[in-house]
Amino acid sequence: MDGEELTEQETALYDRQIRVWGADAQRRLSKSHILVCGLKGTVAEFCKNIVLAGVGSVTLVDDRVVTDESLPANFLILPHENHYNGKTLAEVCCDSLKEFNPMVHVAVETGDISTFGVEFFEKFDAVIISCCSLGKKKMINQKCRKLSKRVAFYTVECRGSCGEMFVDLQDYKYSKKKLEETIECQIEYPSFEEAISVPWRALPRRVSKLYFAMRVIEQFEDVEGRNPGETSIADRLGVLKLRKELCETNSLDESQIPDALLERLLTDTREFPPVCAIIGGILGQEVIKAISGKGDPLKNFFFFDAMDGKGLIEDISGPSTRS
């Protein structure tokens, strides 16, 4: 991304942003390439934000065919049957995103992302994953980590009024101003697999209950061979049994994962548009920080629950990567 200056057209279009974070940060954004997999409402909000911010390109991966169930939270899909009939989510969202900013190249990649070789991910500066199984998240994160260049990795999930985001920037170096000085900073991140493998007994006492609840639901779907969101209240007993097993293994009181919260995650599998806007906005902000090198990045989980309106950052790391 180094060595290329902004064009006259880019400078004029992004004038306001350049005034906020500077020409160098905008240049980095304009030369960056983003890969996005899983196009539901939260990711649609994210894509809109980074396209308007002026990244170089966005590549979309989602071969699922658009259905009526895709419409409520994803504003990139126009509610006209003749418009999306037979098209995939990636194709329809691609058409809409191109209209937001013609200077950003938006393209579609077909296929199962878990089958893509390590070299495929080298083309990108950030990889964002949603609607993927536990195994796929781990696999794609590891592929990004095998590259010679640093590729930022994010996962994001939204279930009803709750949402979760994970960040892995590997060994991330950046600078920030403190008074009149410029300070060089460095943060080491664990992989997704390393983070969720930290024993629950080793975590701080006040870790978000949503962290534990999401791990229970995630593992239940993995054991049952379900795709994310393929759960219902009929799964309640199976989920409570798994919670009991996990709590016993990790020496955690079951009250830390309330029945009511698990039931909400089981039944509210559709996205809630206001929550999509909040989490998609924060995800966009974090990706822009990582690419531009401006601002303190989030480490490494973010949780939001519309029931109490709170957003929480949790550092779930082993001893070697804890801040």
Coordinates of C-alpha atoms in Angstrom, one line a residue:
M1 CA 0.0 0.0 0.0
D2 CA 3.0 2.3 0.3
G3 CA 4.3 4.6 -2.4
E4 CA 1.1 5.5 -4.2
E5 CA -0.4 8.9 -3.8
L6 CA -4.1 9.8 -3.8
T7 CA -5.4 10.9 -7.2
E8 CA -6.9 14.3 -7.6
Q9 CA -10.4 12.7 -7.8
E10 CA -9.9 10.8 -4.6
T11 CA -8.6 13.9 -2.8
A12 CA -11.7 15.8 -3.8
L13 CA -14.2 13.0 -3.0
Y14 CA -12.6 12.2 0.4
D15 CA -11.8 15.8 1.4
R16 CA -13.8 15.7 4.7
Q17 CA -12.3 12.4 5.8
I18 CA -8.8 13.6 5.0
R19 CA -9.4 16.6 7.3
V20 CA -10.3 14.2 10.1
W21 CA -7.6 11.5 9.8
G22 CA -5.1 12.9 7.3
A23 CA -4.0 12.1 3.7
D24 CA -1.7 9.3 4.7
A25 CA -4.5 7.4 6.4
Q26 CA -6.8 7.9 3.5
R27 CA -4.1 6.7 1.1
R28 CA -3.8 3.5 3.0
L29 CA -7.5 3.0 2.9
S30 CA -7.7 3.7 -0.8
K31 CA -5.1 1.0 -1.5
S32 CA -6.5 -1.6 0.8
H33 CA -8.4 -4.8 -0.2
I34 CA -11.1 -6.3 2.0
L35 CA -12.6 -9.8 1.9
V36 CA -16.1 -10.3 3.3
C37 CA -17.8 -13.7 3.8
G38 CA -21.4 -14.1 5.0
L39 CA -23.8 -11.3 4.0
K40 CA -26.4 -10.7 6.6
G41 CA -27.6 -7.4 8.1
T42 CA -24.6 -6.6 10.3
V43 CA -22.1 -7.3 7.5
A44 CA -24.2 -5.2 5.0
E45 CA -23.9 -2.3 7.4
F46 CA -20.1 -2.9 7.6
C47 CA -19.8 -3.1 3.9
K48 CA -21.7 0.2 3.4
N49 CA -19.4 1.9 5.9
I50 CA -16.1 0.9 4.4
V51 CA -17.2 1.5 0.8
L52 CA -18.2 5.0 1.8
A53 CA -14.9 5.4 3.6
G54 CA -13.1 4.7 0.3
V55 CA -11.2 1.4 0.6
G56 CA -9.6 0.1 -2.6
S57 CA -11.7 -3.0 -3.1
V58 CA -14.2 -5.3 -1.5
T59 CA -14.6 -8.9 -2.4
L60 CA -17.9 -10.7 -1.4
V61 CA -18.3 -14.4 -0.8
D62 CA -21.8 -15.8 -0.2
D63 CA -23.3 -18.3 -2.6
R64 CA -26.7 -18.6 -0.7
V65 CA -29.6 -17.6 -2.9
V66 CA -31.6 -14.6 -1.8
T67 CA -34.9 -15.5 -0.1
D68 CA -37.7 -13.5 1.7
E69 CA -35.9 -14.3 5.0
S70 CA -32.8 -12.3 3.7
L71 CA -34.8 -9.1 3.5
P72 CA -35.6 -7.8 7.0
A73 CA -32.2 -6.8 8.2
N74 CA -30.2 -6.5 4.9
F75 CA -30.9 -3.1 3.3
L76 CA -28.7 -3.9 0.4
I77 CA -31.4 -6.2 -0.9
L78 CA -34.2 -4.3 -2.6
P79 CA -37.6 -5.8 -1.8
H80 CA -38.5 -6.6 -5.5
E81 CA -38.8 -10.2 -6.4
N82 CA -37.9 -9.7 -10.0
H83 CA -34.7 -7.9 -8.9
Y84 CA -33.2 -10.8 -6.9
N85 CA -34.9 -13.9 -8.3
G86 CA -32.3 -16.6 -8.5
K87 CA -29.4 -14.4 -7.6
T88 CA -27.0 -15.0 -4.7
L89 CA -26.6 -12.8 -1.7
A90 CA -23.1 -11.8 -2.9
E91 CA -24.4 -10.8 -6.4
V92 CA -27.3 -8.7 -5.1
C93 CA -25.2 -6.9 -2.4
C94 CA -22.4 -6.3 -4.9
D95 CA -24.8 -4.5 -7.3
S96 CA -26.1 -2.3 -4.4
L97 CA -22.6 -1.5 -3.0
K98 CA -21.3 -0.3 -6.4
E99 CA -23.9 2.5 -6.3
F100 CA -22.6 3.8 -2.9
N101 CA -19.1 4.7 -4.2
P102 CA -18.1 4.1 -7.9
M103 CA -14.5 4.5 -7.0
V104 CA -14.4 1.3 -4.9
H105 CA -14.1 -1.9 -6.8
V106 CA -16.7 -4.4 -5.6
A107 CA -16.5 -8.0 -6.8
V108 CA -17.9 -11.4 -6.2
E109 CA -15.9 -14.6 -5.5
T110 CA -17.8 -17.9 -5.7
G111 CA -17.2 -21.1 -3.8
D112 CA -16.8 -22.4 -0.3
I113 CA -14.3 -20.1 1.5
S114 CA -13.0 -23.0 3.6
T115 CA -11.7 -24.7 0.4
F116 CA -9.7 -21.6 -0.7
G117 CA -5.9 -22.1 -0.4
V118 CA -3.7 -20.0 1.9
E119 CA -2.4 -18.0 -1.1
F120 CA -5.9 -16.7 -1.9
F121 CA -6.0 -14.7 1.3
E122 CA -2.7 -13.0 0.6
K123 CA -4.4 -10.6 -1.8
F124 CA -6.3 -8.9 1.1
D125 CA -5.5 -6.6 4.0
A126 CA -8.5 -7.6 6.1
V127 CA -10.8 -10.7 6.2
I128 CA -14.2 -10.4 7.8
I129 CA -16.2 -13.7 8.5
S130 CA -19.8 -14.1 9.4
C131 CA -22.4 -16.9 9.3
C132 CA -19.6 -19.5 9.5
S133 CA -19.3 -22.6 11.7
L134 CA -16.8 -22.8 14.5
G135 CA -14.5 -25.0 12.4
K136 CA -14.5 -22.5 9.5
K137 CA -13.7 -19.6 11.8
K138 CA -10.7 -21.4 13.2
M139 CA -9.5 -22.6 9.8
I140 CA -9.7 -19.3 8.0
N141 CA -8.0 -17.5 10.9
Q142 CA -5.1 -19.9 10.8
K143 CA -4.8 -19.5 7.0
C144 CA -4.5 -15.7 7.5
R145 CA -1.8 -16.3 10.1
K146 CA 0.3 -18.5 7.8
L147 CA 0.9 -15.6 5.4
S148 CA 4.2 -13.7 5.3
K149 CA 2.2 -10.4 5.5
R150 CA -0.1 -9.4 8.4
V151 CA -3.8 -9.9 7.4
A152 CA -6.3 -8.5 9.9
F153 CA -9.0 -11.1 10.8
Y154 CA -12.5 -10.4 12.2
T155 CA -15.6 -12.5 13.0
V156 CA -19.0 -11.0 13.7
E157 CA -22.3 -12.6 14.7
C158 CA -25.6 -11.0 15.5
R159 CA -28.5 -13.0 17.1
G160 CA -31.6 -11.0 17.7
S161 CA -30.8 -8.2 20.2
C162 CA -27.2 -9.6 20.9
G163 CA -24.0 -9.3 18.9
E164 CA -20.4 -10.4 19.2
M165 CA -17.2 -9.3 17.3
F166 CA -13.7 -10.9 17.5
V167 CA -10.5 -9.2 16.3
D168 CA -7.1 -10.7 15.5
L169 CA -4.5 -8.3 14.3
Q170 CA -1.6 -10.7 15.2
D171 CA 1.5 -8.6 16.1
Y172 CA 0.1 -5.1 15.6
K173 CA 2.3 -2.0 15.7
Y174 CA 1.0 1.5 15.5
S175 CA 1.7 5.1 16.7
K176 CA -0.5 7.5 18.5
K177 CA -0.1 11.1 19.8
K178 CA 0.0 11.8 23.5
L179 CA 0.2 15.5 24.2
E180 CA 3.0 16.7 21.9
E181 CA 4.7 13.3 21.6
T182 CA 4.2 10.5 19.2
I183 CA 4.2 7.1 21.0
E184 CA 5.0 3.8 19.3
C185 CA 2.7 1.1 20.5
Q186 CA 2.5 -2.7 20.0
I187 CA -0.2 -5.2 20.8
E188 CA 0.0 -9.0 20.4
Y189 CA -3.3 -10.7 19.7
P190 CA -4.2 -14.4 20.1
S191 CA -5.9 -16.4 17.3
F192 CA -9.6 -17.1 17.6
E193 CA -8.8 -20.7 18.6
E194 CA -6.3 -19.6 21.2
A195 CA -8.7 -17.1 22.6
I196 CA -11.7 -19.4 23.0
S197 CA -9.4 -22.1 24.5
V198 CA -8.5 -20.0 27.5
P199 CA -9.9 -21.9 30.5
W200 CA -13.0 -20.1 31.9
R201 CA -11.5 -20.3 35.4
A202 CA -8.6 -18.2 34.2
L203 CA -10.7 -15.3 33.0
P204 CA -11.5 -12.2 35.1
R205 CA -14.5 -12.5 37.3
R206 CA -16.7 -10.0 35.5
V207 CA -16.4 -11.2 32.0
S208 CA -19.5 -10.6 30.0
K209 CA -22.1 -13.4 30.4
L210 CA -22.7 -13.1 26.7
Y211 CA -19.2 -14.4 26.0
F212 CA -20.0 -17.7 27.8
A213 CA -23.5 -18.0 26.3
M214 CA -22.1 -17.5 22.8
R215 CA -19.5 -20.2 23.4
V216 CA -22.2 -22.6 24.5
I217 CA -24.5 -22.0 21.5
E218 CA -21.5 -22.1 19.2
Q219 CA -20.4 -25.5 20.5
F220 CA -23.9 -26.9 20.5
E221 CA -24.2 -26.0 16.7
D222 CA -20.8 -27.5 16.1
V223 CA -21.6 -30.8 17.9
E224 CA -25.0 -31.0 16.1
G225 CA -23.6 -30.2 12.7
R226 CA -25.8 -27.1 12.4
N227 CA -25.2 -23.9 10.6
P228 CA -25.1 -20.7 12.7
G229 CA -28.7 -19.7 13.6
E230 CA -30.2 -23.1 12.9
T231 CA -31.6 -23.5 16.5
S232 CA -34.9 -23.1 18.2
I233 CA -36.5 -23.4 21.6
A234 CA -36.8 -27.2 20.9
D235 CA -33.0 -27.3 21.5
R236 CA -33.3 -25.9 25.0
L237 CA -32.7 -29.1 26.9
G238 CA -29.7 -30.0 24.8
V239 CA -28.2 -26.6 25.3
L240 CA -28.7 -26.6 29.0
K241 CA -27.1 -30.0 29.2
L242 CA -24.0 -28.7 27.3
R243 CA -23.9 -25.7 29.6
K244 CA -23.8 -27.9 32.6
E245 CA -21.0 -30.0 31.1
L246 CA -18.9 -26.9 30.1
C247 CA -19.4 -25.3 33.5
E248 CA -18.4 -28.4 35.4
T249 CA -15.3 -28.7 33.2
N250 CA -14.3 -25.1 33.6
S251 CA -15.3 -24.8 37.3
L252 CA -17.8 -22.0 36.5
D253 CA -21.1 -21.4 38.3
E254 CA -24.0 -22.1 35.9
S255 CA -25.6 -18.8 37.0
Q256 CA -23.0 -17.0 34.9
I257 CA -24.9 -18.3 31.8
P258 CA -28.5 -17.5 32.6
D259 CA -31.3 -19.6 31.1
A260 CA -33.1 -16.5 29.8
L261 CA -30.0 -15.4 27.9
L262 CA -29.5 -18.8 26.3
E263 CA -33.2 -19.0 25.3
R264 CA -32.9 -15.6 23.7
L265 CA -29.9 -16.7 21.6
L266 CA -31.7 -19.9 20.7
T267 CA -35.0 -18.3 19.5
D268 CA -34.0 -14.8 18.3
T269 CA -31.9 -16.1 15.4
R270 CA -32.9 -13.3 13.1
E271 CA -30.9 -10.0 13.2
F272 CA -32.4 -6.9 14.8
P273 CA -31.6 -4.0 12.4
P274 CA -30.7 -1.4 15.1
V275 CA -28.2 -3.9 16.5
C276 CA -26.8 -4.5 13.0
A277 CA -26.2 -0.8 12.6
I278 CA -24.4 -0.5 15.9
I279 CA -22.1 -3.6 15.5
G280 CA -21.6 -3.0 11.8
G281 CA -20.6 0.6 12.6
I282 CA -18.1 -0.5 15.2
L283 CA -16.7 -3.2 13.0
G284 CA -16.2 -0.7 10.2
Q285 CA -14.4 1.7 12.6
E286 CA -12.1 -1.1 13.8
V287 CA -11.1 -2.2 10.2
I288 CA -10.5 1.5 9.3
K289 CA -8.2 1.8 12.4
A290 CA -6.3 -1.3 11.6
I291 CA -5.7 -0.3 7.9
S292 CA -5.0 3.4 8.5
G293 CA -2.9 3.0 11.6
K294 CA -5.0 5.7 13.4
G295 CA -6.4 5.1 16.8
D296 CA -6.2 2.4 19.5
P297 CA -7.6 -0.9 18.2
L298 CA -10.0 -3.0 20.1
K299 CA -8.7 -6.1 21.8
N300 CA -10.1 -8.6 21.2
F301 CA -13.9 -9.2 21.8
F302 CA -16.7 -6.8 21.6
F303 CA -20.2 -7.6 22.9
F304 CA -23.5 -5.7 22.6
D305 CA -26.9 -6.4 24.1
A306 CA -29.8 -4.2 23.2
M307 CA -31.7 -5.3 26.3
D308 CA -29.4 -3.1 28.5
G309 CA -27.9 -1.0 25.8
K310 CA -24.4 -1.8 26.8
G311 CA -21.3 -2.5 24.7
L312 CA -18.4 -4.3 26.4
I313 CA -14.8 -4.9 25.3
E314 CA -13.2 -8.0 26.7
D315 CA -9.6 -9.0 26.4
I316 CA -9.8 -12.8 26.2
S317 CA -6.2 -13.8 26.0
G318 CA -3.7 -16.3 27.4
P319 CA -0.9 -15.0 29.6
S320 CA 1.5 -14.5 26.7
T321 CA -0.8 -12.1 24.8
R322 CA -2.7 -10.4 27.6
S323 CA -2.3 -6.6 27.6

